[in-house]
Structure formats: structure tokens, C-alpha cells
mmCIF file of C-alpha atoms (C1' of nucleotides) in Angstrom:
data_model
loop_
_atom_site.group_PDB
_atom_site.id
_atom_site.type_symbol
_atom_site.label_atom_id
_atom_site.label_comp_id
_atom_site.label_asym_id
_atom_site.label_seq_id
_atom_site.Cartn_x
_atom_site.Cartn_y
_atom_site.Cartn_z
ATOM 1 C CA MET A 1 96.108 111.425 112.252
ATOM 2 C CA LEU A 2 93.802 109.759 109.812
ATOM 3 C CA LYS A 3 96.315 110.961 107.313
ATOM 4 C CA LEU A 4 96.881 110.028 103.753
ATOM 5 C CA SER A 5 100.341 108.799 102.971
ATOM 6 C CA LYS A 6 102.595 111.161 101.061
ATOM 7 C CA LEU A 7 102.368 109.003 98.002
ATOM 8 C CA THR A 8 98.600 109.308 97.997
ATOM 9 C CA ASP A 9 98.940 113.000 98.306
ATOM 10 C CA TYR A 10 101.322 113.059 95.374
ATOM 11 C CA ALA A 11 98.946 110.857 93.429
ATOM 12 C CA ALA A 12 96.164 113.369 93.889
ATOM 13 C CA MET A 13 98.403 116.178 92.721
ATOM 14 C CA MET A 14 99.419 114.246 89.634
ATOM 15 C CA MET A 15 95.910 113.179 88.776
ATOM 16 C CA ALA A 16 94.709 116.749 89.117
ATOM 17 C CA GLN A 17 97.487 117.975 86.915
ATOM 18 C CA ILE A 18 96.617 115.451 84.249
ATOM 19 C CA ALA A 19 92.932 116.263 84.568
ATOM 20 C CA ARG A 20 93.615 119.888 83.784
ATOM 21 C CA ALA A 21 95.032 119.022 80.370
ATOM 22 C CA PRO A 22 93.275 115.788 79.576
ATOM 23 C CA GLU A 23 94.065 115.749 75.876
ATOM 24 C CA GLU A 24 97.803 115.433 76.210
ATOM 25 C CA ALA A 25 99.872 112.555 77.418
ATOM 26 C CA HIS A 26 101.890 113.437 80.497
ATOM 27 C CA THR A 27 105.266 111.931 81.213
ATOM 28 C CA ALA A 28 106.715 111.199 84.600
ATOM 29 C CA SER A 29 109.460 113.777 84.113
ATOM 30 C CA GLU A 30 107.055 116.501 83.120
ATOM 31 C CA LEU A 31 104.937 115.926 86.196
ATOM 32 C CA ALA A 32 107.945 115.671 88.467
ATOM 33 C CA GLN A 33 109.168 119.015 87.251
ATOM 34 C CA ARG A 34 105.864 120.768 87.478
ATOM 35 C CA LEU A 35 105.023 119.483 90.911
ATOM 36 C CA HIS A 36 108.548 119.682 92.314
ATOM 37 C CA LEU A 37 108.638 116.052 93.264
ATOM 38 C CA PRO A 38 111.435 113.496 92.853
ATOM 39 C CA HIS A 39 111.266 111.849 89.480
ATOM 40 C CA PRO A 40 111.604 108.187 90.534
ATOM 41 C CA THR A 41 108.839 108.563 93.055
ATOM 42 C CA VAL A 42 106.535 110.147 90.530
ATOM 43 C CA GLY A 43 107.245 107.305 88.149
ATOM 44 C CA LYS A 44 106.466 104.721 90.761
ATOM 45 C CA THR A 45 103.226 106.383 91.705
ATOM 46 C CA LEU A 46 102.095 106.695 88.107
ATOM 47 C CA LYS A 47 102.738 103.007 87.628
ATOM 48 C CA MET A 48 100.491 102.223 90.547
ATOM 49 C CA LEU A 49 97.731 104.449 89.249
ATOM 50 C CA ALA A 50 97.992 102.833 85.833
ATOM 51 C CA LYS A 51 97.947 99.341 87.246
ATOM 52 C CA GLU A 52 94.820 100.176 89.189
ATOM 53 C CA GLY A 53 93.125 101.348 86.057
ATOM 54 C CA LEU A 54 92.943 105.046 86.744
ATOM 55 C CA LEU A 55 95.449 105.991 84.101
ATOM 56 C CA ILE A 56 96.279 104.582 80.705
ATOM 57 C CA SER A 57 99.926 104.483 79.780
ATOM 58 C CA ARG A 58 101.641 104.613 76.482
ATOM 59 C CA ARG A 59 105.223 103.541 76.165
ATOM 60 C CA GLY A 60 107.908 104.706 73.874
ATOM 61 C CA SER A 61 108.736 108.169 72.747
ATOM 62 C CA HIS A 62 105.773 110.484 72.841
ATOM 63 C CA GLY A 63 104.454 108.179 75.502
ATOM 64 C CA GLY A 64 103.048 109.112 78.837
ATOM 65 C CA TYR A 65 99.838 108.863 80.800
ATOM 66 C CA VAL A 66 96.264 109.952 80.241
ATOM 67 C CA LEU A 67 93.152 109.534 82.349
ATOM 68 C CA ALA A 68 91.422 106.226 81.890
ATOM 69 C CA ARG A 69 88.029 107.914 82.196
ATOM 70 C CA PRO A 70 86.681 111.442 82.531
ATOM 71 C CA ALA A 71 87.644 113.245 85.704
ATOM 72 C CA VAL A 72 84.047 113.384 86.885
ATOM 73 C CA GLU A 73 84.040 109.598 86.944
ATOM 74 C CA ILE A 74 87.114 109.238 89.092
ATOM 75 C CA ALA A 75 86.419 109.492 92.792
ATOM 76 C CA ALA A 76 88.803 110.621 95.483
ATOM 77 C CA SER A 77 88.228 107.229 97.038
ATOM 78 C CA ASP A 78 89.498 105.594 93.847
ATOM 79 C CA ILE A 79 92.759 107.459 94.069
ATOM 80 C CA ILE A 80 93.206 106.689 97.726
ATOM 81 C CA ALA A 81 92.354 103.037 97.246
ATOM 82 C CA ALA A 82 94.749 102.781 94.316
ATOM 83 C CA ILE A 83 97.701 103.767 96.476
ATOM 84 C CA GLU A 84 96.742 102.625 99.933
ATOM 85 C CA GLY A 85 94.449 99.713 99.331
ATOM 86 C CA PRO A 86 90.902 99.416 100.574
ATOM 87 C CA ILE A 87 89.713 102.283 102.702
ATOM 88 C CA GLY A 88 88.728 101.480 106.236
ATOM 89 C CA MET A 89 89.317 103.052 109.582
ATOM 90 C CA THR A 90 89.969 99.872 111.465
ATOM 91 C CA GLU A 91 91.370 96.452 110.764
ATOM 92 C CA CYS A 92 88.028 94.841 110.934
ATOM 93 C CA SER A 93 86.322 97.354 108.713
ATOM 94 C CA HIS A 94 87.576 95.712 105.578
ATOM 95 C CA VAL A 95 89.539 92.563 106.186
ATOM 96 C CA ASP A 96 87.474 89.470 105.773
ATOM 97 C CA GLY A 97 86.820 88.721 109.380
ATOM 98 C CA GLU A 98 90.333 88.242 110.633
ATOM 99 C CA CYS A 99 90.077 90.210 113.836
ATOM 100 C CA GLU A 100 90.172 87.983 116.901
ATOM 101 C CA LEU A 101 88.973 90.796 119.088
ATOM 102 C CA ILE A 102 85.607 90.942 117.399
ATOM 103 C CA GLY A 103 83.907 89.299 120.312
ATOM 104 C CA THR A 104 85.276 91.597 122.961
ATOM 105 C CA CYS A 105 85.871 94.888 121.249
ATOM 106 C CA GLY A 106 82.285 96.034 121.325
ATOM 107 C CA VAL A 107 82.703 98.945 118.959
ATOM 108 C CA ALA A 108 83.194 97.179 115.666
ATOM 109 C CA ASP A 109 79.715 97.637 114.301
ATOM 110 C CA ASN A 110 79.410 101.323 114.796
ATOM 111 C CA TRP A 111 82.992 101.975 113.818
ATOM 112 C CA GLN A 112 82.253 100.297 110.562
ATOM 113 C CA ARG A 113 79.293 102.531 109.987
ATOM 114 C CA VAL A 114 81.429 105.579 110.530
ATOM 115 C CA SER A 115 83.968 104.132 108.171
ATOM 116 C CA GLN A 116 81.276 103.610 105.594
ATOM 117 C CA ALA A 117 80.118 107.184 105.928
ATOM 118 C CA ILE A 118 83.609 108.439 105.226
ATOM 119 C CA ARG A 119 83.886 106.171 102.239
ATOM 120 C CA THR A 120 80.606 107.521 100.907
ATOM 121 C CA LEU A 121 81.823 111.040 101.390
ATOM 122 C CA LEU A 122 84.996 110.255 99.503
ATOM 123 C CA ASP A 123 83.040 108.559 96.757
ATOM 124 C CA GLY A 124 81.178 111.792 96.212
ATOM 125 C CA VAL A 125 84.286 113.855 95.670
ATOM 126 C CA THR A 126 85.592 113.506 92.145
ATOM 127 C CA LEU A 127 88.885 114.271 90.543
ATOM 128 C CA ALA A 128 87.098 117.078 88.742
ATOM 129 C CA HIS A 129 86.324 118.605 92.118
ATOM 130 C CA LEU A 130 89.890 118.324 93.276
ATOM 131 C CA ALA A 131 91.314 119.736 90.088
ATOM 132 C CA GLN A 132 89.123 122.794 89.946
ATOM 133 C CA GLU A 133 89.885 125.905 91.894
ATOM 134 C CA ALA A 134 86.351 126.664 92.918
ATOM 135 C CA PRO A 135 85.649 125.474 96.418
ATOM 136 C CA ILE A 136 83.760 122.223 96.709
ATOM 137 C CA LYS A 137 80.603 122.586 98.663
ATOM 138 C CA LEU A 138 80.401 119.694 100.987
ATOM 139 C CA PRO A 139 77.143 119.009 102.739
ATOM 140 C CA VAL A 140 77.110 119.781 106.381
ATOM 141 C CA LEU A 141 76.859 116.429 107.993
ATOM 142 C CA MET A 142 74.505 116.432 110.728
ATOM 143 C CA PRO A 143 74.159 115.159 114.158
ATOM 144 C CA ILE A 144 72.836 111.690 113.932
ATOM 145 C CA GLN A 145 70.393 109.780 115.983
ATOM 146 C CA SER A 146 70.121 110.691 119.612
ATOM 147 C CA VAL A 147 71.259 108.177 122.153
ATOM 148 C CA THR A 148 69.978 106.883 125.410
ATOM 149 C CA LEU A 149 73.151 106.372 127.287
ATOM 150 C CA PRO A 150 71.970 105.609 130.803
ATOM 151 C CA SER A 151 69.944 102.612 129.742
ATOM 152 C CA VAL A 152 72.885 101.319 127.796
ATOM 153 C CA ALA A 153 75.114 101.659 130.796
ATOM 154 C CA GLU A 154 72.720 99.766 132.983
ATOM 155 C CA GLY A 155 71.905 97.110 130.461
ATOM 156 C CA ARG A 156 75.524 96.080 130.448
ATOM 157 C CA ARG A 157 76.214 95.099 133.983
ATOM 158 C CA MET B 1 94.138 103.119 104.062
ATOM 159 C CA LEU B 2 92.999 106.131 105.954
ATOM 160 C CA LYS B 3 93.333 103.853 108.906
ATOM 161 C CA LEU B 4 93.375 104.529 112.571
ATOM 162 C CA SER B 5 96.419 103.265 114.377
ATOM 163 C CA LYS B 6 95.952 100.217 116.556
ATOM 164 C CA LEU B 7 96.366 102.292 119.656
ATOM 165 C CA THR B 8 93.516 104.543 118.614
ATOM 166 C CA ASP B 9 91.421 101.521 118.000
ATOM 167 C CA TYR B 10 92.272 100.217 121.443
ATOM 168 C CA ALA B 11 91.501 103.596 122.913
ATOM 169 C CA ALA B 12 88.019 103.496 121.440
ATOM 170 C CA MET B 13 87.451 100.049 122.866
ATOM 171 C CA MET B 14 88.591 101.133 126.296
ATOM 172 C CA MET B 15 86.565 104.303 126.287
ATOM 173 C CA ALA B 16 83.478 102.382 125.246
ATOM 174 C CA GLN B 17 84.048 99.855 127.990
ATOM 175 C CA ILE B 18 84.350 102.584 130.560
ATOM 176 C CA ALA B 19 81.309 104.375 129.177
ATOM 177 C CA ARG B 20 79.226 101.286 129.714
ATOM 178 C CA ALA B 21 79.846 101.341 133.455
ATOM 179 C CA PRO B 22 80.481 105.004 134.084
ATOM 180 C CA GLU B 23 80.043 104.866 137.854
ATOM 181 C CA GLU B 24 82.987 102.624 138.574
ATOM 182 C CA ALA B 25 86.656 103.304 138.305
ATOM 183 C CA HIS B 26 88.355 101.021 135.802
ATOM 184 C CA THR B 27 91.913 99.862 136.204
ATOM 185 C CA ALA B 28 94.344 99.118 133.430
ATOM 186 C CA SER B 29 94.484 95.455 134.348
ATOM 187 C CA GLU B 30 90.743 95.083 134.350
ATOM 188 C CA LEU B 31 90.442 96.600 130.910
ATOM 189 C CA ALA B 32 93.362 94.590 129.572
ATOM 190 C CA GLN B 33 91.714 91.392 130.717
ATOM 191 C CA ARG B 34 88.293 92.225 129.413
ATOM 192 C CA LEU B 35 89.472 93.386 126.036
ATOM 193 C CA HIS B 36 92.216 90.802 125.626
ATOM 194 C CA LEU B 37 94.905 93.362 125.137
ATOM 195 C CA PRO B 38 98.434 93.489 126.553
ATOM 196 C CA HIS B 39 98.474 95.178 129.920
ATOM 197 C CA PRO B 40 101.393 97.589 129.388
ATOM 198 C CA THR B 41 99.878 98.863 126.194
ATOM 199 C CA VAL B 42 96.540 99.438 127.815
ATOM 200 C CA GLY B 43 98.258 101.339 130.579
ATOM 201 C CA LYS B 44 100.101 103.515 128.150
ATOM 202 C CA THR B 45 96.984 104.306 126.186
ATOM 203 C CA LEU B 46 95.003 105.187 129.292
ATOM 204 C CA LYS B 47 97.739 107.575 130.315
ATOM 205 C CA MET B 48 97.446 109.350 126.997
ATOM 206 C CA LEU B 49 93.694 109.606 127.264
ATOM 207 C CA ALA B 50 94.004 110.990 130.761
ATOM 208 C CA LYS B 51 96.639 113.485 129.769
ATOM 209 C CA GLU B 52 94.406 114.732 126.980
ATOM 210 C CA GLY B 53 91.593 115.274 129.405
ATOM 211 C CA LEU B 54 89.221 112.545 128.289
ATOM 212 C CA LEU B 55 89.667 110.458 131.405
ATOM 213 C CA ILE B 56 90.241 111.308 135.022
ATOM 214 C CA SER B 57 92.617 109.099 136.906
ATOM 215 C CA ARG B 58 92.792 108.216 140.523
ATOM 216 C CA ARG B 59 95.919 106.763 141.973
ATOM 217 C CA GLY B 60 96.449 104.417 144.810
ATOM 218 C CA SER B 61 94.562 101.322 145.683
ATOM 219 C CA HIS B 62 90.981 101.443 144.526
ATOM 220 C CA GLY B 63 92.210 103.803 141.881
ATOM 221 C CA GLY B 64 91.528 103.681 138.182
ATOM 222 C CA TYR B 65 89.971 105.755 135.457
ATOM 223 C CA VAL B 66 86.591 107.337 134.897
ATOM 224 C CA LEU B 67 85.247 109.481 132.076
ATOM 225 C CA ALA B 68 86.054 113.156 132.414
ATOM 226 C CA ARG B 69 82.645 114.076 131.012
ATOM 227 C CA PRO B 70 79.487 112.279 129.972
ATOM 228 C CA ALA B 71 79.845 109.986 127.007
ATOM 229 C CA VAL B 72 77.550 112.116 124.889
ATOM 230 C CA GLU B 73 80.009 114.953 125.237
ATOM 231 C CA ILE B 74 83.008 112.987 124.042
ATOM 232 C CA ALA B 75 83.352 112.886 120.276
ATOM 233 C CA ALA B 76 85.054 110.212 118.239
ATOM 234 C CA SER B 77 87.278 112.972 116.965
ATOM 235 C CA ASP B 78 88.364 113.688 120.531
ATOM 236 C CA ILE B 79 89.533 110.135 120.993
ATOM 237 C CA ILE B 80 91.343 110.050 117.692
ATOM 238 C CA ALA B 81 92.999 113.393 118.317
ATOM 239 C CA ALA B 82 94.052 112.314 121.800
ATOM 240 C CA ILE B 83 96.084 109.420 120.422
ATOM 241 C CA GLU B 84 97.101 110.570 116.972
ATOM 242 C CA GLY B 85 97.231 114.313 117.248
ATOM 243 C CA PRO B 86 95.256 116.727 115.124
ATOM 244 C CA ILE B 87 93.124 115.129 112.448
ATOM 245 C CA GLY B 88 93.907 116.020 108.895
ATOM 246 C CA MET B 89 94.202 114.121 105.675
ATOM 247 C CA THR B 90 97.234 115.892 104.360
ATOM 248 C CA GLU B 91 100.285 117.593 105.751
ATOM 249 C CA CYS B 92 99.014 120.996 104.877
ATOM 250 C CA SER B 93 95.584 120.439 106.306
ATOM 251 C CA HIS B 94 96.738 121.170 109.804
ATOM 252 C CA VAL B 95 100.354 122.174 110.078
ATOM 253 C CA ASP B 96 100.780 125.896 110.191
ATOM 254 C CA GLY B 97 101.748 126.475 106.632
ATOM 255 C CA GLU B 98 104.891 124.426 106.407
ATOM 256 C CA CYS B 99 104.264 122.778 103.076
ATOM 257 C CA GLU B 100 106.613 124.053 100.394
ATOM 258 C CA LEU B 101 104.508 122.497 97.695
ATOM 259 C CA ILE B 102 101.582 124.758 98.395
ATOM 260 C CA GLY B 103 102.260 126.796 95.310
ATOM 261 C CA THR B 104 102.422 123.901 92.915
ATOM 262 C CA CYS B 105 100.234 121.231 94.369
ATOM 263 C CA GLY B 106 96.965 122.714 93.245
ATOM 264 C CA VAL B 107 94.730 120.503 95.315
ATOM 265 C CA ALA B 108 95.340 121.847 98.783
ATOM 266 C CA ASP B 109 92.211 123.925 99.114
ATOM 267 C CA ASN B 110 89.724 121.308 98.174
ATOM 268 C CA TRP B 111 91.569 118.575 100.002
ATOM 269 C CA GLN B 112 91.264 120.672 103.108
ATOM 270 C CA ARG B 113 87.549 120.985 102.616
ATOM 271 C CA VAL B 114 87.221 117.244 102.371
ATOM 272 C CA SER B 115 89.322 116.924 105.462
ATOM 273 C CA GLN B 116 87.070 119.334 107.247
ATOM 274 C CA ALA B 117 83.991 117.393 106.259
ATOM 275 C CA ILE B 118 85.444 114.230 107.740
ATOM 276 C CA ARG B 119 86.315 116.061 110.910
ATOM 277 C CA THR B 120 82.765 117.334 111.151
ATOM 278 C CA LEU B 121 81.453 113.859 110.661
ATOM 279 C CA LEU B 122 83.697 112.563 113.399
ATOM 280 C CA ASP B 123 82.669 115.392 115.684
ATOM 281 C CA GLY B 124 79.104 114.248 115.354
ATOM 282 C CA VAL B 125 79.795 110.730 116.493
ATOM 283 C CA THR B 126 79.986 110.490 120.250
ATOM 284 C CA LEU B 127 81.371 107.911 122.588
ATOM 285 C CA ALA B 128 77.801 107.166 123.528
ATOM 286 C CA HIS B 129 77.162 106.183 119.941
ATOM 287 C CA LEU B 130 80.164 103.947 119.814
ATOM 288 C CA ALA B 131 79.394 102.274 123.101
ATOM 289 C CA GLN B 132 75.805 101.439 122.327
ATOM 290 C CA GLU B 133 74.815 98.400 120.356
ATOM 291 C CA ALA B 134 72.093 100.051 118.347
ATOM 292 C CA PRO B 135 73.316 101.063 114.944
ATOM 293 C CA ILE B 136 74.193 104.699 114.497
ATOM 294 C CA LYS B 137 72.226 106.311 111.768
ATOM 295 C CA LEU B 138 74.588 108.381 109.777
ATOM 296 C CA PRO B 139 73.156 110.913 107.392
ATOM 297 C CA VAL B 140 73.367 110.099 103.750
ATOM 298 C CA LEU B 141 76.032 112.381 102.463
ATOM 299 C CA MET B 142 75.152 113.791 99.243
ATOM 300 C CA PRO B 143 76.722 114.569 96.026
ATOM 301 C CA ILE B 144 78.052 118.028 96.219
ATOM 302 C CA GLN B 145 78.130 120.829 93.775
ATOM 303 C CA SER B 146 78.348 119.926 90.131
ATOM 304 C CA VAL B 147 81.484 120.763 88.255
ATOM 305 C CA THR B 148 82.305 122.228 84.941
ATOM 306 C CA LEU B 149 85.363 120.337 84.042
ATOM 307 C CA PRO B 150 85.938 121.318 80.405
ATOM 308 C CA SER B 151 86.208 124.974 81.203
ATOM 309 C CA VAL B 152 88.634 124.202 83.969
ATOM 310 C CA ALA B 153 90.764 122.161 81.637
ATOM 311 C CA GLU B 154 90.829 124.895 79.067
ATOM 312 C CA GLY B 155 91.356 127.706 81.494
ATOM 313 C CA ARG B 156 94.598 126.148 82.573
ATOM 314 C CA ARG B 157 96.647 126.048 79.449
ATOM 315 C "C1'" DG C 1 104.175 100.080 156.439
ATOM 316 C "C1'" DC C 2 102.451 97.625 152.629
ATOM 317 C "C1'" DA C 3 100.010 96.589 148.573
ATOM 318 C "C1'" DA C 4 97.626 98.412 144.729
ATOM 319 C "C1'" DA C 5 97.097 101.627 141.677
ATOM 320 C "C1'" DG C 6 98.706 105.454 138.162
ATOM 321 C "C1'" DG C 7 102.790 108.910 136.222
ATOM 322 C "C1'" DG C 8 106.634 109.447 133.417
ATOM 323 C "C1'" DG C 9 109.930 108.238 130.516
ATOM 324 C "C1'" DA C 10 113.574 105.294 128.213
ATOM 325 C "C1'" DC C 11 114.122 101.680 125.300
ATOM 326 C "C1'" DT C 12 113.639 98.060 121.555
ATOM 327 C "C1'" DA C 13 111.805 95.277 117.777
ATOM 328 C "C1'" DA C 14 109.164 95.211 113.886
ATOM 329 C "C1'" DA C 15 106.713 97.134 110.233
ATOM 330 C "C1'" DA C 16 105.496 100.668 106.972
ATOM 331 C "C1'" DT C 17 107.037 104.312 104.114
ATOM 332 C "C1'" DG C 18 109.523 106.876 100.904
ATOM 333 C "C1'" DG C 19 112.818 106.859 97.806
ATOM 334 C "C1'" DT C 20 116.396 104.856 94.528
ATOM 335 C "C1'" DC C 21 118.080 102.015 90.916
ATOM 336 C "C1'" DC C 22 118.490 98.488 87.425
ATOM 337 C "C1'" DT C 23 117.063 95.793 83.572
ATOM 338 C "C1'" DA C 24 113.567 94.821 80.113
ATOM 339 C "C1'" DT C 25 110.275 96.224 76.714
ATOM 340 C "C1'" DA C 26 107.606 99.177 73.643
ATOM 341 C "C1'" DT C 27 107.398 103.031 70.336
ATOM 342 C "C1'" DG C 28 108.493 106.611 67.154
ATOM 343 C "C1'" DA C 29 111.881 109.123 64.433
ATOM 344 C "C1'" DT C 30 115.895 109.140 61.715
ATOM 345 C "C1'" DA D 1 118.258 99.064 61.573
ATOM 346 C "C1'" DT D 2 119.296 101.915 65.244
ATOM 347 C "C1'" DC D 3 118.728 105.147 68.667
ATOM 348 C "C1'" DA D 4 116.399 108.010 71.964
ATOM 349 C "C1'" DT D 5 112.505 108.231 74.865
ATOM 350 C "C1'" DA D 6 109.106 106.249 77.610
ATOM 351 C "C1'" DT D 7 106.916 102.978 80.709
ATOM 352 C "C1'" DA D 8 106.994 97.984 83.297
ATOM 353 C "C1'" DG D 9 108.450 95.554 86.905
ATOM 354 C "C1'" DG D 10 111.102 94.518 90.467
ATOM 355 C "C1'" DA D 11 114.837 94.532 94.006
ATOM 356 C "C1'" DC D 12 116.724 97.170 97.369
ATOM 357 C "C1'" DC D 13 117.796 100.386 101.246
ATOM 358 C "C1'" DA D 14 117.284 104.120 104.759
ATOM 359 C "C1'" DT D 15 114.300 106.278 107.700
ATOM 360 C "C1'" DT D 16 110.465 106.865 110.382
ATOM 361 C "C1'" DT D 17 106.574 105.314 112.803
ATOM 362 C "C1'" DT D 18 104.360 102.104 115.606
ATOM 363 C "C1'" DA D 19 103.561 98.878 119.114
ATOM 364 C "C1'" DG D 20 105.000 97.022 122.890
ATOM 365 C "C1'" DT D 21 108.034 96.490 127.147
ATOM 366 C "C1'" DC D 22 110.238 97.865 131.295
ATOM 367 C "C1'" DC D 23 111.720 100.462 135.244
ATOM 368 C "C1'" DC D 24 111.449 103.568 138.909
ATOM 369 C "C1'" DC D 25 108.612 107.043 141.197
ATOM 370 C "C1'" DT D 26 104.452 108.841 143.565
ATOM 371 C "C1'" DT D 27 99.851 108.494 145.479
ATOM 372 C "C1'" DT D 28 96.320 106.329 148.230
ATOM 373 C "C1'" DG D 29 93.696 103.139 151.154
ATOM 374 C "C1'" DC D 30 93.881 99.646 154.545
#
DNA sequence: GCAAAGGGGACTAAAATGGTCCTATATGAT
DNA sequence: ATCATATAGGACCATTTTAGTCCCCTTTGC
């Protein structure tokens, strides 16, 4: 369903939680408790976010995680990419040309443009937006270029 | 990776192929051959598309599938929804309030708005766009409302 | 009646996902 | 020094989802 994985969802929750109190270090157990999520899973997710450079960790007692940069500089796409890998709607929209159907599929190019548009949208949403309560105002995306279908249909025979 | 499933990808390919020769009925075997996809899978996918009302099927010899409506009236979101079910980035963005984390997650509202924006984008892309070779011109999506993060951070303690 | 199509569903193999657990290492306090 | 508290980094497993296959039935045109 074009869905995020649960882990990505959790990641967003955690990042938002951290963003709301950016001065303090947050431990895995604290976040697990607050968000009602299983502790080991929270730990695992935090590790991923840290490894991808979105969080900075400190070990030892009084350790925990803090944002690696200000919340306005962390995009929703960063969080998604950190957990799920590169964002792309189709195989061929990100892999380095490994799709053997390229020649016959016939939709690759425009699919990739759609994919890019979604990526751009997600780049524009920051962690600060997600963490705040005020509604984000997203631009109404509009229609797009008109098409001349009949000629396309004919041109193909 | 915010990815479409393979079947959805196939579905788009098939729909585009049909849209390019909208007068003729297309059989599963024909499409399988042309797109280099396994026949049974193509058949299965076509059945789904027909059941969701995007294609009209005709049985018997000389049977096959045709578009249920003109390609300009079929949105990318229709195709995705036909194969994957309702589009939504998170659990709570479509299910009828079944998420028990709603109270604590803190990102649901804005996540849903993002989700909605993607849906709108996908509504604006039609099968005609996908089927044509000319590049779709997608609108540049822009930034969004500015945020006041510090106050949010403070307001939360 | 026969061959060519789709309709419907059961089934299986493989992959992704979510979740757990263990050991090692770093850090601060006593 | 030692201990308690954290993260780091994997290995591991159970479950679910996904993709793909197969079979039997019905419809339709010749």
C-alpha cells in the first residue's frame, strides 16, 4: 500500500520525541516506555538511525541519543532512507540499471518521474514539521501536463 | 523503500500496454509474451484489475481485456489501490482507528497529511501519462510552512 | 462439440519483517 | 578498581507477505 514499514514508523516517532527535548540525551528504555514500544526493537532502530548519521550516541551511564543536527535539517526522506534504504517506487527507480525488463516495460521513465516527485515532497517535510502539533500545510499538487492519448495509441501500432 | 510491489509494477506495465492499443482486446498470454512476464502471474494480475473495475474482461475465444474507461480517467492511484489496497504510508493513515499508539505516537496527524499529499499526487498522474513516452511534467513541490521549532521543544516539557 | 479464453480459489516456496538475545565495549559514579 | 548503565554489533528465529503455480469451472465463437 505504498506503506512505510513499522520500523520506519517507530523511527519517526522516536525522532519526533527526541526533537521535542533536544537538549537531553534519550535512552532506548526511556523512549520505549514513552512510546509503548518493545525495548529491544527501539534499541535496534536507534542503532540504525545513529549509524546513518541522524543521531549521535553516547555510551555508558548517562548515555543516550541526541539529534545529529537541528530538526529543521532532518528530512522525512532521511528518516525513511535510514531504515528502508533508498526511496523509490519501483526496482528500476534506484538500482543501478539492473532491471532486465527496461526494454519492454515502457513505463519506467515516467514512473521514475513520479518517484522523484514523491522524494522531493518528502525532502520538504522536516522532522520539525513532524514533531510539531500544528498541521503542516502541504502544497496542493496540481494536475500536470495534458496528454494527447489518441495519437499515442496510434503511434504505437 | 516506499516501494510498489512487483505485482503493482506489472499491473502498470500491463495497463500501459493495453492503453496503447485501446481498441483491441488483450489476452493474458499476449501481454505475458510482450512484457516478458510469467503467464500465470499476468493472468492473476489481470483478474485483480478486472475485479477492481479498471478492466473489462471478455471470456471465450477472441476474449481478453480492455480498459473500463479512457486512459485519462484512470489514475496511477487507482492501479496501485487495485493491487495493494488503500494507499497510506502508515497503519493509522487508513485503517479505521485501530492503532493503539495513537495517543503516544505524536506524529500521526502530520504523517497523514504527508500521506494525503502523496495520494493527491498519484491521483493526478493518469494511465495516459504513464503510457506515453513524453516526460510527465510534475509540478515542483514546494517547501511548506515554516516551523518554529524552539517553542515546540519548550512547550513540551 | 471443441478450442480458446477468463473466473475463482487453493497451494507452495521464498523473501522480508519484526522481534529477541547475547556478548563486547564505553562511561561515569562510588 | 569495580560496578551499574548505556550503546555496538551481530546472530538468530517466528511470522507474515509476496510471488508464483496449478487446477477445475464457465463462457464464447467457430
